[in-house]
Coordinates of C-alpha atoms in Angstrom, one line a residue:
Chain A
X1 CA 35.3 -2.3 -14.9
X2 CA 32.7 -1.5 -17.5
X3 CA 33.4 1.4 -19.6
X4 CA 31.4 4.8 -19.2
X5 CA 29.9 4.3 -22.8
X6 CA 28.1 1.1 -21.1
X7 CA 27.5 3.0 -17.6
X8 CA 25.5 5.1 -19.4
X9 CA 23.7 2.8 -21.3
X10 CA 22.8 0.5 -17.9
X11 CA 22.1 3.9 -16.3
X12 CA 19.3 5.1 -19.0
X13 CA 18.0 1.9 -18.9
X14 CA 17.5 2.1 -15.0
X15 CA 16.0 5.4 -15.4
X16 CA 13.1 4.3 -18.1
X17 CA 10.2 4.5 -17.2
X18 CA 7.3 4.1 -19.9
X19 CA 8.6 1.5 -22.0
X20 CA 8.6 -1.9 -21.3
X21 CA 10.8 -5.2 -20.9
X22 CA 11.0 -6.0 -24.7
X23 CA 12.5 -2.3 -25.5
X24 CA 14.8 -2.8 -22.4
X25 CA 15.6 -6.1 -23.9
X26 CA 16.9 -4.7 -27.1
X27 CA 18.7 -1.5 -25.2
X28 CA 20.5 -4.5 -23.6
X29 CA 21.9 -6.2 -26.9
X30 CA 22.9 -2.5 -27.9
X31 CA 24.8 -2.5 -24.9
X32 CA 26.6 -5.9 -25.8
X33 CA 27.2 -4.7 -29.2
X34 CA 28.9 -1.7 -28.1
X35 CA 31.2 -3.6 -25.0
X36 CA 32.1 -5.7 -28.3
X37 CA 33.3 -2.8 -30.2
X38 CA 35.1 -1.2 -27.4
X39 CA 37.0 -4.3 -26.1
X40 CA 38.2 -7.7 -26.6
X41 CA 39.9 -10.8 -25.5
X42 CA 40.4 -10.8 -21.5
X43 CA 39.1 -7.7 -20.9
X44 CA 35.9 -8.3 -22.9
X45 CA 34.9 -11.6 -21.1
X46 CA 35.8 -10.0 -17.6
X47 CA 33.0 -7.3 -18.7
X48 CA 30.7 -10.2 -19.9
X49 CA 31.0 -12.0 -16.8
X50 CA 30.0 -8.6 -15.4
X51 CA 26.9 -7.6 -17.5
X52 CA 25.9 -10.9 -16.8
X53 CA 25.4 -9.7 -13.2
X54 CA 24.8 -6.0 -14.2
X55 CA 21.7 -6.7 -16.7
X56 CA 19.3 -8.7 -15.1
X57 CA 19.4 -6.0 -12.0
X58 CA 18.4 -3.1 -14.2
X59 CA 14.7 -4.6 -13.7
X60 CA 14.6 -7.7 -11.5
X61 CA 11.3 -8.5 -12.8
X62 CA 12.1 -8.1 -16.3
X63 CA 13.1 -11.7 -17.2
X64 CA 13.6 -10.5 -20.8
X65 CA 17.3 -8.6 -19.5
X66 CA 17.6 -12.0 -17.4
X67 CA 17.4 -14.3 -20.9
X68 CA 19.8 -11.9 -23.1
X69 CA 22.4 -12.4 -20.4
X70 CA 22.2 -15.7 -20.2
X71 CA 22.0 -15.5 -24.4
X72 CA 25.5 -14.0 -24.8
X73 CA 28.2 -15.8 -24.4
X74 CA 31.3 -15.3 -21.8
X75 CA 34.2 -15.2 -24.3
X76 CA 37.1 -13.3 -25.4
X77 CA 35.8 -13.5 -28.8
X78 CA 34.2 -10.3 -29.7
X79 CA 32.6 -11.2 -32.8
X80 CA 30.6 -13.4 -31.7
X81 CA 29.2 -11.5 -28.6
X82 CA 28.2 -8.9 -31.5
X83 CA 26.7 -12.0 -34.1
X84 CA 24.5 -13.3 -30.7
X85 CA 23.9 -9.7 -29.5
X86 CA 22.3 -9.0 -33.4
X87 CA 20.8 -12.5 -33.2
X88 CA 18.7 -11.3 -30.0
X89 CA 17.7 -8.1 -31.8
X90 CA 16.4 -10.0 -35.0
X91 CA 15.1 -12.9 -33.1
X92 CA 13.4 -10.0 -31.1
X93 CA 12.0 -8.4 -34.2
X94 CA 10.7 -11.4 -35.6
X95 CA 9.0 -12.9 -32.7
X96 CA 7.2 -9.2 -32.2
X97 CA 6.0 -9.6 -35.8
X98 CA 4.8 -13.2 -35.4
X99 CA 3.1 -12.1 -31.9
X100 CA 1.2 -9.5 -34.3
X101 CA 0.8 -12.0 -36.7
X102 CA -0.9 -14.4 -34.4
X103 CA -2.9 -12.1 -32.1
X104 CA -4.5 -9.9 -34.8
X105 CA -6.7 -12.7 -35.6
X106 CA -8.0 -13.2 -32.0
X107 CA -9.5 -9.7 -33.4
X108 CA -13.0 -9.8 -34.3
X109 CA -15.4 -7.2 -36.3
X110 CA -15.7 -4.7 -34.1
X111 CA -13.9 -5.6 -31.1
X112 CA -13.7 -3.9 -28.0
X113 CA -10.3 -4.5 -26.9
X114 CA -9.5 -3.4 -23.4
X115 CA -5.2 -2.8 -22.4
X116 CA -3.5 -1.5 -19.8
X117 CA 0.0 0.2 -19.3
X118 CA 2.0 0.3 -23.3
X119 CA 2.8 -3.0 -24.4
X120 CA 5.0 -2.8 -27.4
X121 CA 3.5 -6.7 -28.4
X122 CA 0.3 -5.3 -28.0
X123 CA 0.6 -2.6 -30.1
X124 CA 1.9 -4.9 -32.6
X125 CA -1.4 -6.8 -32.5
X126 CA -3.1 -3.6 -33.5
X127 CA -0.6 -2.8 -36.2
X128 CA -1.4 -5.8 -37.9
X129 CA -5.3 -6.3 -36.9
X130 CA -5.0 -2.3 -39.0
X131 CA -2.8 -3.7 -42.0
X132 CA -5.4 -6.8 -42.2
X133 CA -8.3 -3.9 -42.7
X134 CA -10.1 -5.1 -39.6
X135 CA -12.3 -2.1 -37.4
X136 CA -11.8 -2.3 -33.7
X137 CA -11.6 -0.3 -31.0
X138 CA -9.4 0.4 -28.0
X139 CA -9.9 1.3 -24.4
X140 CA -6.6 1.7 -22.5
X141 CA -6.1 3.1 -19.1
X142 CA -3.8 6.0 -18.3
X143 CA -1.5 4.1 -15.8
X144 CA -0.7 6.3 -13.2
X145 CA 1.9 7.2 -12.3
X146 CA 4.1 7.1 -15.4
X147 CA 1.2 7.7 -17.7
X148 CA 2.5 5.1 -20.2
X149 CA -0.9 5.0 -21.7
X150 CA -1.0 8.4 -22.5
X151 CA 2.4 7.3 -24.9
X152 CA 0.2 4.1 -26.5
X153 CA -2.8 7.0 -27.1
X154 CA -0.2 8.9 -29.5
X155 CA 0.9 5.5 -31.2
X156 CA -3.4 4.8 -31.8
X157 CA -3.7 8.4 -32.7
X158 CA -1.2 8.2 -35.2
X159 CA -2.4 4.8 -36.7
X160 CA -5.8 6.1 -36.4
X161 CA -7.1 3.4 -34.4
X162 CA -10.0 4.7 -32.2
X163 CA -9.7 5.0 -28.6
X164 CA -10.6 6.1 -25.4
X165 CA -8.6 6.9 -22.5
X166 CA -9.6 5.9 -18.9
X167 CA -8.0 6.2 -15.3
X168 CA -6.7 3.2 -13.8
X169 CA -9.6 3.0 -11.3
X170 CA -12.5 2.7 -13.8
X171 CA -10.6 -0.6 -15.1
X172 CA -13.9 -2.0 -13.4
X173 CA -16.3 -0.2 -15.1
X174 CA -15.1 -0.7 -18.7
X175 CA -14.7 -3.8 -18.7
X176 CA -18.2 -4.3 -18.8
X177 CA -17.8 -2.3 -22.2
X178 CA -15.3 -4.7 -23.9
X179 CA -15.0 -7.3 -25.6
X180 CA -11.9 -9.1 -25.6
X181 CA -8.9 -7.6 -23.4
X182 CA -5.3 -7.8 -24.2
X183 CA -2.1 -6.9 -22.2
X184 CA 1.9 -7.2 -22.1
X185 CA 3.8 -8.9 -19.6
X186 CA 7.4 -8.3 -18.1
X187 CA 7.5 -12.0 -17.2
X188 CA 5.7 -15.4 -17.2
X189 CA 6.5 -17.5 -14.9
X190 CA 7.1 -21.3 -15.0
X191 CA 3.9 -22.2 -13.0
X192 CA 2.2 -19.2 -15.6
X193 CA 1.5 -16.7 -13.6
X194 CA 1.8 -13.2 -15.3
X195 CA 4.4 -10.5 -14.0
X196 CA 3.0 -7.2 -15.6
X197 CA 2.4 -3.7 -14.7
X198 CA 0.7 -2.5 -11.9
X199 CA -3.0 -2.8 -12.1
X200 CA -3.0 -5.8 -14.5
X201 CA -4.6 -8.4 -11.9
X202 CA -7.6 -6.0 -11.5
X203 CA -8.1 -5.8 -14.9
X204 CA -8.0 -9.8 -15.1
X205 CA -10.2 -10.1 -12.2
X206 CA -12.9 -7.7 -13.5
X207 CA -12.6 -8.9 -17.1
X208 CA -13.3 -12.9 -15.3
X209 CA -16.1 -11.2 -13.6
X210 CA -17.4 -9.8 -16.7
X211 CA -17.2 -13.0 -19.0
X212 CA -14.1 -11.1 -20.9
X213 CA -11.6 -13.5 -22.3
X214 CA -8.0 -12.1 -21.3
X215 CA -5.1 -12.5 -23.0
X216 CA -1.2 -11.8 -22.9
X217 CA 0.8 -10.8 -25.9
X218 CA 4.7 -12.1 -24.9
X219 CA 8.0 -13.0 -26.7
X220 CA 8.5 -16.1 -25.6
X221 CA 12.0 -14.9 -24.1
X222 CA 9.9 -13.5 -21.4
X223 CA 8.8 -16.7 -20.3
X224 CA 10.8 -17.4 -17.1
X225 CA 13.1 -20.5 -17.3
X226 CA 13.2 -21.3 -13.9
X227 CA 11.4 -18.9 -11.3
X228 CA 7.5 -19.9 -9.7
X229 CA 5.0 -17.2 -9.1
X230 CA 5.7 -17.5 -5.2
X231 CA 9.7 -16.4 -6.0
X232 CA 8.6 -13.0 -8.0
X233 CA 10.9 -10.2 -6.2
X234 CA 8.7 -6.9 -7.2
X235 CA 10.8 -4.1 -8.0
X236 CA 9.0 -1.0 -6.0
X237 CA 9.8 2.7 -7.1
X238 CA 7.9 4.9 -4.0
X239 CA 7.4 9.0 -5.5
X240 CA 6.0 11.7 -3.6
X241 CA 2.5 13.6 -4.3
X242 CA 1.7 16.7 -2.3
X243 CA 4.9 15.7 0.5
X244 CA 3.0 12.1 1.3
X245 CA 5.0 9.1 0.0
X246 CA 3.0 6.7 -1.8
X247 CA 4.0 2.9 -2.5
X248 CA 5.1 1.8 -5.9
X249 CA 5.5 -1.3 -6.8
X250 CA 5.8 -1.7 -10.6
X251 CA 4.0 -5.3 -11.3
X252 CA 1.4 -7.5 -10.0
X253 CA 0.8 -11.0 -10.3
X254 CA -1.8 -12.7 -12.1
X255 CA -2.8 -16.2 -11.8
X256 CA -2.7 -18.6 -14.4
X257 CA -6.3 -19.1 -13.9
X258 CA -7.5 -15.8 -15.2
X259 CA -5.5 -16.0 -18.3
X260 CA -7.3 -17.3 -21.6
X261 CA -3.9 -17.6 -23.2
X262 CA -0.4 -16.2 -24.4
X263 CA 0.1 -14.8 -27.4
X264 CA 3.9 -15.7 -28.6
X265 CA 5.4 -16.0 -31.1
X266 CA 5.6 -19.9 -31.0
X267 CA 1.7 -19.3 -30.9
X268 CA -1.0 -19.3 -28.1
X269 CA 0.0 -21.0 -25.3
X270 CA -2.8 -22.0 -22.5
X271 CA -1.4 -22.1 -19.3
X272 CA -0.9 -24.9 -17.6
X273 CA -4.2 -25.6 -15.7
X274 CA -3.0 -28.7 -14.2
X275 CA -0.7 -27.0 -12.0
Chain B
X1 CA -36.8 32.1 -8.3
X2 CA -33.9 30.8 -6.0
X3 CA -32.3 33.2 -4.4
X4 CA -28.5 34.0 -5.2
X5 CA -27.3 33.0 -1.9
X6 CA -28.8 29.5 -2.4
X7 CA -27.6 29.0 -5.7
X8 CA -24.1 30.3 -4.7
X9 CA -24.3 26.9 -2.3
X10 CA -25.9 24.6 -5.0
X11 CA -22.8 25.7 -7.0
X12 CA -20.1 25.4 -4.3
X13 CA -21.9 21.4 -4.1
X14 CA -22.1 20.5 -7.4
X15 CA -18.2 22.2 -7.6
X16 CA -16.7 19.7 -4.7
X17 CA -14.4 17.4 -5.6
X18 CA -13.0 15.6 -2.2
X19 CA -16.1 15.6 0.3
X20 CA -18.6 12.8 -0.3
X21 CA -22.4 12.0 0.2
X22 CA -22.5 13.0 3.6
X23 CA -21.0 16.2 3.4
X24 CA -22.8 17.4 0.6
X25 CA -26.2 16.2 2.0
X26 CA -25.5 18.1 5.4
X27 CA -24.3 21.2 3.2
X28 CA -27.8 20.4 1.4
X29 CA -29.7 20.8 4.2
X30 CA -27.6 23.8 5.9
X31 CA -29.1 25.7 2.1
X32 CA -32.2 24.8 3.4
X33 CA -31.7 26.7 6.6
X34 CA -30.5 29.4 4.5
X35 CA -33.9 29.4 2.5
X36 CA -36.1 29.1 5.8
X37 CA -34.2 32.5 6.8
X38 CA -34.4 34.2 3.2
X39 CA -38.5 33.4 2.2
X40 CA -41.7 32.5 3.6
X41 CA -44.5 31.9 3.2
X42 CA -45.6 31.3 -1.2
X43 CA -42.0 32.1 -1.9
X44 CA -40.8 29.9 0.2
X45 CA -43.1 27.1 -0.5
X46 CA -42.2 27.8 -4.7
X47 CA -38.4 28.1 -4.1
X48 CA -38.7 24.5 -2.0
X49 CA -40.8 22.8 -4.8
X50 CA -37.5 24.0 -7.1
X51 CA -35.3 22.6 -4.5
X52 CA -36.9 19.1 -5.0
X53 CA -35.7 19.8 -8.5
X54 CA -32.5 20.9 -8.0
X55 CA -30.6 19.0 -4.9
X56 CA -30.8 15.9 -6.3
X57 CA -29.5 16.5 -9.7
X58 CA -26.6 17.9 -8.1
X59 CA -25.3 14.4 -7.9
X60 CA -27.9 12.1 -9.3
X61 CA -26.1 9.0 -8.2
X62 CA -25.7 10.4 -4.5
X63 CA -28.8 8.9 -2.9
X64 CA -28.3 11.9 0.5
X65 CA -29.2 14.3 -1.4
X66 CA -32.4 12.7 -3.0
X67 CA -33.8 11.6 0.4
X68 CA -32.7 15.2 2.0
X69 CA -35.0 16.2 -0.8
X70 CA -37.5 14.5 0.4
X71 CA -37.3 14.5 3.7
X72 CA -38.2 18.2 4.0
X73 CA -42.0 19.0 3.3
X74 CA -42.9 21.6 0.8
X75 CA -44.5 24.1 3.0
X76 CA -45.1 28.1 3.8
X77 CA -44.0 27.4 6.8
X78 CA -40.0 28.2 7.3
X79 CA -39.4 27.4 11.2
X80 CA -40.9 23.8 10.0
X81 CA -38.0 24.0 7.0
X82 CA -36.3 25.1 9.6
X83 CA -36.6 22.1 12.2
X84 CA -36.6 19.5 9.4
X85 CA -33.2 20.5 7.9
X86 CA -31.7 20.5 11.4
X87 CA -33.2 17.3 12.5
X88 CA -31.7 16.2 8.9
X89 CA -28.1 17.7 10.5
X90 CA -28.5 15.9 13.7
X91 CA -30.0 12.7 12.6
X92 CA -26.7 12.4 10.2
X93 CA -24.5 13.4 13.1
X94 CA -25.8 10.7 15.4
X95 CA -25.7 8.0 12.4
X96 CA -22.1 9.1 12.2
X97 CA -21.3 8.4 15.6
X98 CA -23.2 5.1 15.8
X99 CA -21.8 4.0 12.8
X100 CA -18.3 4.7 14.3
X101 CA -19.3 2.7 17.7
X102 CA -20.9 -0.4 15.6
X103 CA -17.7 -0.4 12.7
X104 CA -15.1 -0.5 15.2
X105 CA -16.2 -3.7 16.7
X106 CA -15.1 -4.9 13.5
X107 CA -11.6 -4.0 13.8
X108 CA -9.4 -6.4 15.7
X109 CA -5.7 -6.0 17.1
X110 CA -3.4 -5.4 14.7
X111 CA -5.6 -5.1 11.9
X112 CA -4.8 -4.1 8.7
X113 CA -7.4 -2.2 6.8
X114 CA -7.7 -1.1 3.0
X115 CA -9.9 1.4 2.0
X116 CA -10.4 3.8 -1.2
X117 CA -11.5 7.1 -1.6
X118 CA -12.5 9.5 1.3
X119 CA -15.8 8.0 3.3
X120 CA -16.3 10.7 6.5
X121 CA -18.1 7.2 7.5
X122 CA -14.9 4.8 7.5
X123 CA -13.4 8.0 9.1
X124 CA -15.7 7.7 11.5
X125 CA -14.8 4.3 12.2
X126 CA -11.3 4.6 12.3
X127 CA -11.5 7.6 15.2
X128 CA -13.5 5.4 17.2
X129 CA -11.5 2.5 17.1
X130 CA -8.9 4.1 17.5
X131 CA -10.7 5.8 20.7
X132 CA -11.3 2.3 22.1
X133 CA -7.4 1.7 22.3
X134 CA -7.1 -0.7 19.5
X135 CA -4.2 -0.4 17.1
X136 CA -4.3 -0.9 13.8
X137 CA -3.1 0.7 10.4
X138 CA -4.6 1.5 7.1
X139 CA -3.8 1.0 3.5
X140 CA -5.7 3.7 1.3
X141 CA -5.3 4.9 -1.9
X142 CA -4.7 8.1 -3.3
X143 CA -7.9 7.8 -5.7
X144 CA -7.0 9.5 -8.7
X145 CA -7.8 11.5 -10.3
X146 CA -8.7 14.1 -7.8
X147 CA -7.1 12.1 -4.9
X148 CA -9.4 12.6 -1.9
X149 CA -6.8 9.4 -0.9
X150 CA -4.7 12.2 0.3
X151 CA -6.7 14.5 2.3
X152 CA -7.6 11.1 4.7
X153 CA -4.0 10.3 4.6
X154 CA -3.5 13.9 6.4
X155 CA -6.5 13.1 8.7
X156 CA -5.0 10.0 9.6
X157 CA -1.5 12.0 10.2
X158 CA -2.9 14.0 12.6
X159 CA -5.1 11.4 14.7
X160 CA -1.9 9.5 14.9
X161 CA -3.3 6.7 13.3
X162 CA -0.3 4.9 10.7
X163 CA -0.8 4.2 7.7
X164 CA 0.2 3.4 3.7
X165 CA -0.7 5.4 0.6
X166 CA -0.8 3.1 -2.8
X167 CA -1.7 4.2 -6.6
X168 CA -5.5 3.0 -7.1
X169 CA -3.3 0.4 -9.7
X170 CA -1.9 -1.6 -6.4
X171 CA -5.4 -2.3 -5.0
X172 CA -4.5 -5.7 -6.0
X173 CA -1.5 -6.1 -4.5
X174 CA -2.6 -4.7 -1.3
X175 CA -5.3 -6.6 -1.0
X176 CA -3.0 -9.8 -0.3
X177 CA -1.6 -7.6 2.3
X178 CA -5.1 -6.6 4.4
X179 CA -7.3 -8.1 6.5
X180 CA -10.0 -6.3 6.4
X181 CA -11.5 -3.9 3.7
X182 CA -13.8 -1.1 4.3
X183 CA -15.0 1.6 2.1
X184 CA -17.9 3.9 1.9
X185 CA -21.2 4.5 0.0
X186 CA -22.5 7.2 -2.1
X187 CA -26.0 4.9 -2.5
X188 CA -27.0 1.3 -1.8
X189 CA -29.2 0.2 -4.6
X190 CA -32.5 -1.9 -3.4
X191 CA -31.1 -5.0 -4.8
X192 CA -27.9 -4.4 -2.4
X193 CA -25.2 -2.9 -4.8
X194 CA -22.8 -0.9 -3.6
X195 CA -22.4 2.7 -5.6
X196 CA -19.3 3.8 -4.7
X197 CA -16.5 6.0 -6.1
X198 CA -14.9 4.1 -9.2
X199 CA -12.4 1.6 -7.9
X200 CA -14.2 0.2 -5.5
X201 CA -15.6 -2.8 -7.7
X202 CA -11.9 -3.5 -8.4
X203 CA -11.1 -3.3 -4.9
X204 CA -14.2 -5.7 -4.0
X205 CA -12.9 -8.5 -6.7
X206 CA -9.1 -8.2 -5.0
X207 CA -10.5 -8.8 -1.6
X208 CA -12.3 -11.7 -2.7
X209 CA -10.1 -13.3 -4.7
X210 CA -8.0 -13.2 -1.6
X211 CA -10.6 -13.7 1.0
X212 CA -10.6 -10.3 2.6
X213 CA -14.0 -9.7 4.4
X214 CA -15.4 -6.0 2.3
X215 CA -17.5 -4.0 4.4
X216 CA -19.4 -0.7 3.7
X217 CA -20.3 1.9 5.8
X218 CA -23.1 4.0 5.0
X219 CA -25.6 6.3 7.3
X220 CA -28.9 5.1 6.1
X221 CA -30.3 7.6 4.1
X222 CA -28.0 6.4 1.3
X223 CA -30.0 3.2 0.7
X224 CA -32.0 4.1 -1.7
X225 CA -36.0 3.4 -1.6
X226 CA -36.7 2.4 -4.7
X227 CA -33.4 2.5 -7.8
X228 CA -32.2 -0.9 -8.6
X229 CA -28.9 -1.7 -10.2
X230 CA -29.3 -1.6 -13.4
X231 CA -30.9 1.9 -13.3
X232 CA -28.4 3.7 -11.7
X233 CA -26.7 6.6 -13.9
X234 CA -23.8 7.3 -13.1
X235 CA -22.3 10.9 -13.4
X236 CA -19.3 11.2 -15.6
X237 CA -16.6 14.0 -15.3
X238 CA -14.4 13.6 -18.5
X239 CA -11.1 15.7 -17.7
X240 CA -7.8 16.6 -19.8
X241 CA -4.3 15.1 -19.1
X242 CA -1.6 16.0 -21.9
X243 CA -4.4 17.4 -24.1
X244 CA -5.9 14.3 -23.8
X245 CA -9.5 13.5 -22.9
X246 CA -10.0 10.9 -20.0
X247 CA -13.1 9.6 -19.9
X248 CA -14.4 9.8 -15.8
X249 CA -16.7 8.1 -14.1
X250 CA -17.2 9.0 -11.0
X251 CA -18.6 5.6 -9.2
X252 CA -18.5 2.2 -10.2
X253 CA -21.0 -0.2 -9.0
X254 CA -20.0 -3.7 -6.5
X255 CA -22.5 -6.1 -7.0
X256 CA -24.0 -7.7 -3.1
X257 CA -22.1 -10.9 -3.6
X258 CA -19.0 -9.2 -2.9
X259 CA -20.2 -7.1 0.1
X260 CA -19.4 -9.2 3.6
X261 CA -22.1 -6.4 5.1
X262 CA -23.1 -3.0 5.2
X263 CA -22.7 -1.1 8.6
X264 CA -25.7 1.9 9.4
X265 CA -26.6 3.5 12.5
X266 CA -29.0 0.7 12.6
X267 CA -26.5 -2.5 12.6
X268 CA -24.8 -4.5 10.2
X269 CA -27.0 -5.1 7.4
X270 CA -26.1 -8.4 5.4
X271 CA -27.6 -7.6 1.9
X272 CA -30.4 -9.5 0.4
X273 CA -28.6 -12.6 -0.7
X274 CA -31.7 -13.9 -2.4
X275 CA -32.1 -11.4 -4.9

């Protein structure tokens, strides 16, 4: 029932594989603002009531595509679906320029900042900790097997922002080197567990087991309404090296425990250590 | 003053990715042979005062190939080389076996077993238990960036023995999923850390955060006599990906606390919990 134009747009988005939830998040509201120029009245809220099905299955995990669906409206009324699909792009926007806002000044003299995977709110963090003239440095892993740090390495290089690169497996060693770390997340859950790449719960562990505070940067629209850490569905992507199949799943889990605090852009939030 | 031959086999050592501290200390001592056929007498005692030298700082964190080293005397006398290096050979090759006997008493029924890297030790292990009738299956990972993960998947393949490939990322994951973890040693520090290759801290943390008993294997000439902890060096191999530099250490180190024990030809040594 969607038209092609959208197909393509929910098939690219399917197919991404180094940015994260907040650029799928924003692919999504293109794709709304484009259903809303290509159709109205009945037919448009039959393919709303779609896309509300279709979005949040691009990533499971993502809760970000799970919150714009449920941010659009089901109506024949196609300006509006455009005003709230802009809305989420601006809201977007701002909140990533509040998160850098905010989490630049957990940024000390000479920090030794520790990431994993490309997290767009992450970067931002830098952007800003650069703007406000502060010198730190970065140590990011190369986050097999989509190399998405490799991606955040030519963003550093070309803000000139030092770093070095490390393989996933040497998480361990460098975080003995750093001094804060700071990482994205696809999705928070209600009891504050963190839903984020791959690798991210070893970093957390080792950073707790090295006295390094460990923080997430996150719009708070990736903050799960609704879902507990023990309902996460991981969305797994096996590949083949050398004929042998190896396991993929995207995301791990952190505790809440490990977490110093997230980084939105309503401000830190400390997870709730009660629960 | 070593001659070519020796030095071609110095050079295929310090050139092996894949094979561990027990291969390259038996290669060690099958150069040794080599020299006992090439020299004797003052020539032979010179070139094996340069060996003392030179097989160790082919891998200064593997412990093998500093107590090979030392293990043969510096003589004129080559059918004494001679002997040593082969009692070296054999002595490895019945700590092997033992190793295997004593490790697979602690695999039970159904077992599920994560382990990282290559060890010929956890090998070993596996081909025993597997010898005694038990089933079980294995979770390894592929061990970037040279992944030695996937040249035990193949021995695994062809002992029949199933098992899971996962990126080095997913140690965390998979660690909820085992019940048991075991993983070689390339040197046991005299305070009881573990230097293994890197990604083994990380996979130490995971299994105790989720209660998974870690176990090393390691013949006994990889505890080392006299390094502690926090003089180990460990050997970096930087690499390119993308035209970018990686930074590579080779081992990481696993503090005692984590280690449930250490299995040897000699038993199951619980490390000094004192220290």
């Amino acid at each position: 029932m969607l038209p092609p134009e959208i197909h393509s747009i929910l098939e690219e988005m399917r197919a991404e594989r180094i940015r994260g939830a907040s650029y799928l998040a924003r692919r999504g509201a293109e794709a709304y603002i484009k259903l809303a120029e290509l159709l109205s009245g009945e037919e448009l809220r039959k393919a709303l009531e779609e896309m509300r099905e279709e979005i949040p299955v691009v990533n499971r995990t993502m809760v970000s595509l799970y919150n714009l669906s449920r941010f659009i409206p089901i109506t024949d009324n196609s300006g509006l679906v455009r005003a709230k699909a802009e809305e989420f792009i601006k809201l977007s926007e701002e909140a990533k320029r509040e998160i850098g806002n905010i989490g630049s000044e957990l940024i000390d003299e000479n920090e030794v900042i520790l990431t994993h995977s490309f997290s767009s709110a992450v970067l931002e963090i830098f952007k800003a900790a650069k703007k406000k003239g502060k010198r730190f440095r970065v140590i990011l892993t190369e986050s097999a097997p989509d190399y998405e740090g490799l991606a955040l390495a030519r963003e550093l290089e070309s803000l000139g922002i030092p770093f070095e690169i490390i393989t996933d497996a040497q998480i361990g060693i460098f975080a003995g080197k750093a001094t804060l770390a700071l990482v994205g997340a696809d999705n928070v859950t209600r009891d504050g567990a963190v839903i984020n790449k791959a690798g991210t719960y070893l970093l957390a562990l080792a950073c707790h087991d090295n006295g390094v505070p460990f923080y997430i940067a996150a719009e708070s629209f990736k903050l799960h309404p609704e879902l507990t850490s023990d309902e996460v569905e991981i969305v797994e992507r096996k590949f083949k090296r050398n004929h042998l199949l190896i396991r993929g799943y995207l995301f791990d889990i952190t505790p809440w425990k490990y977490v110093r605090g997230i980084v939105t852009e309503l401000g830190i939030l400390v997870p709730p250590k009660e629960i």
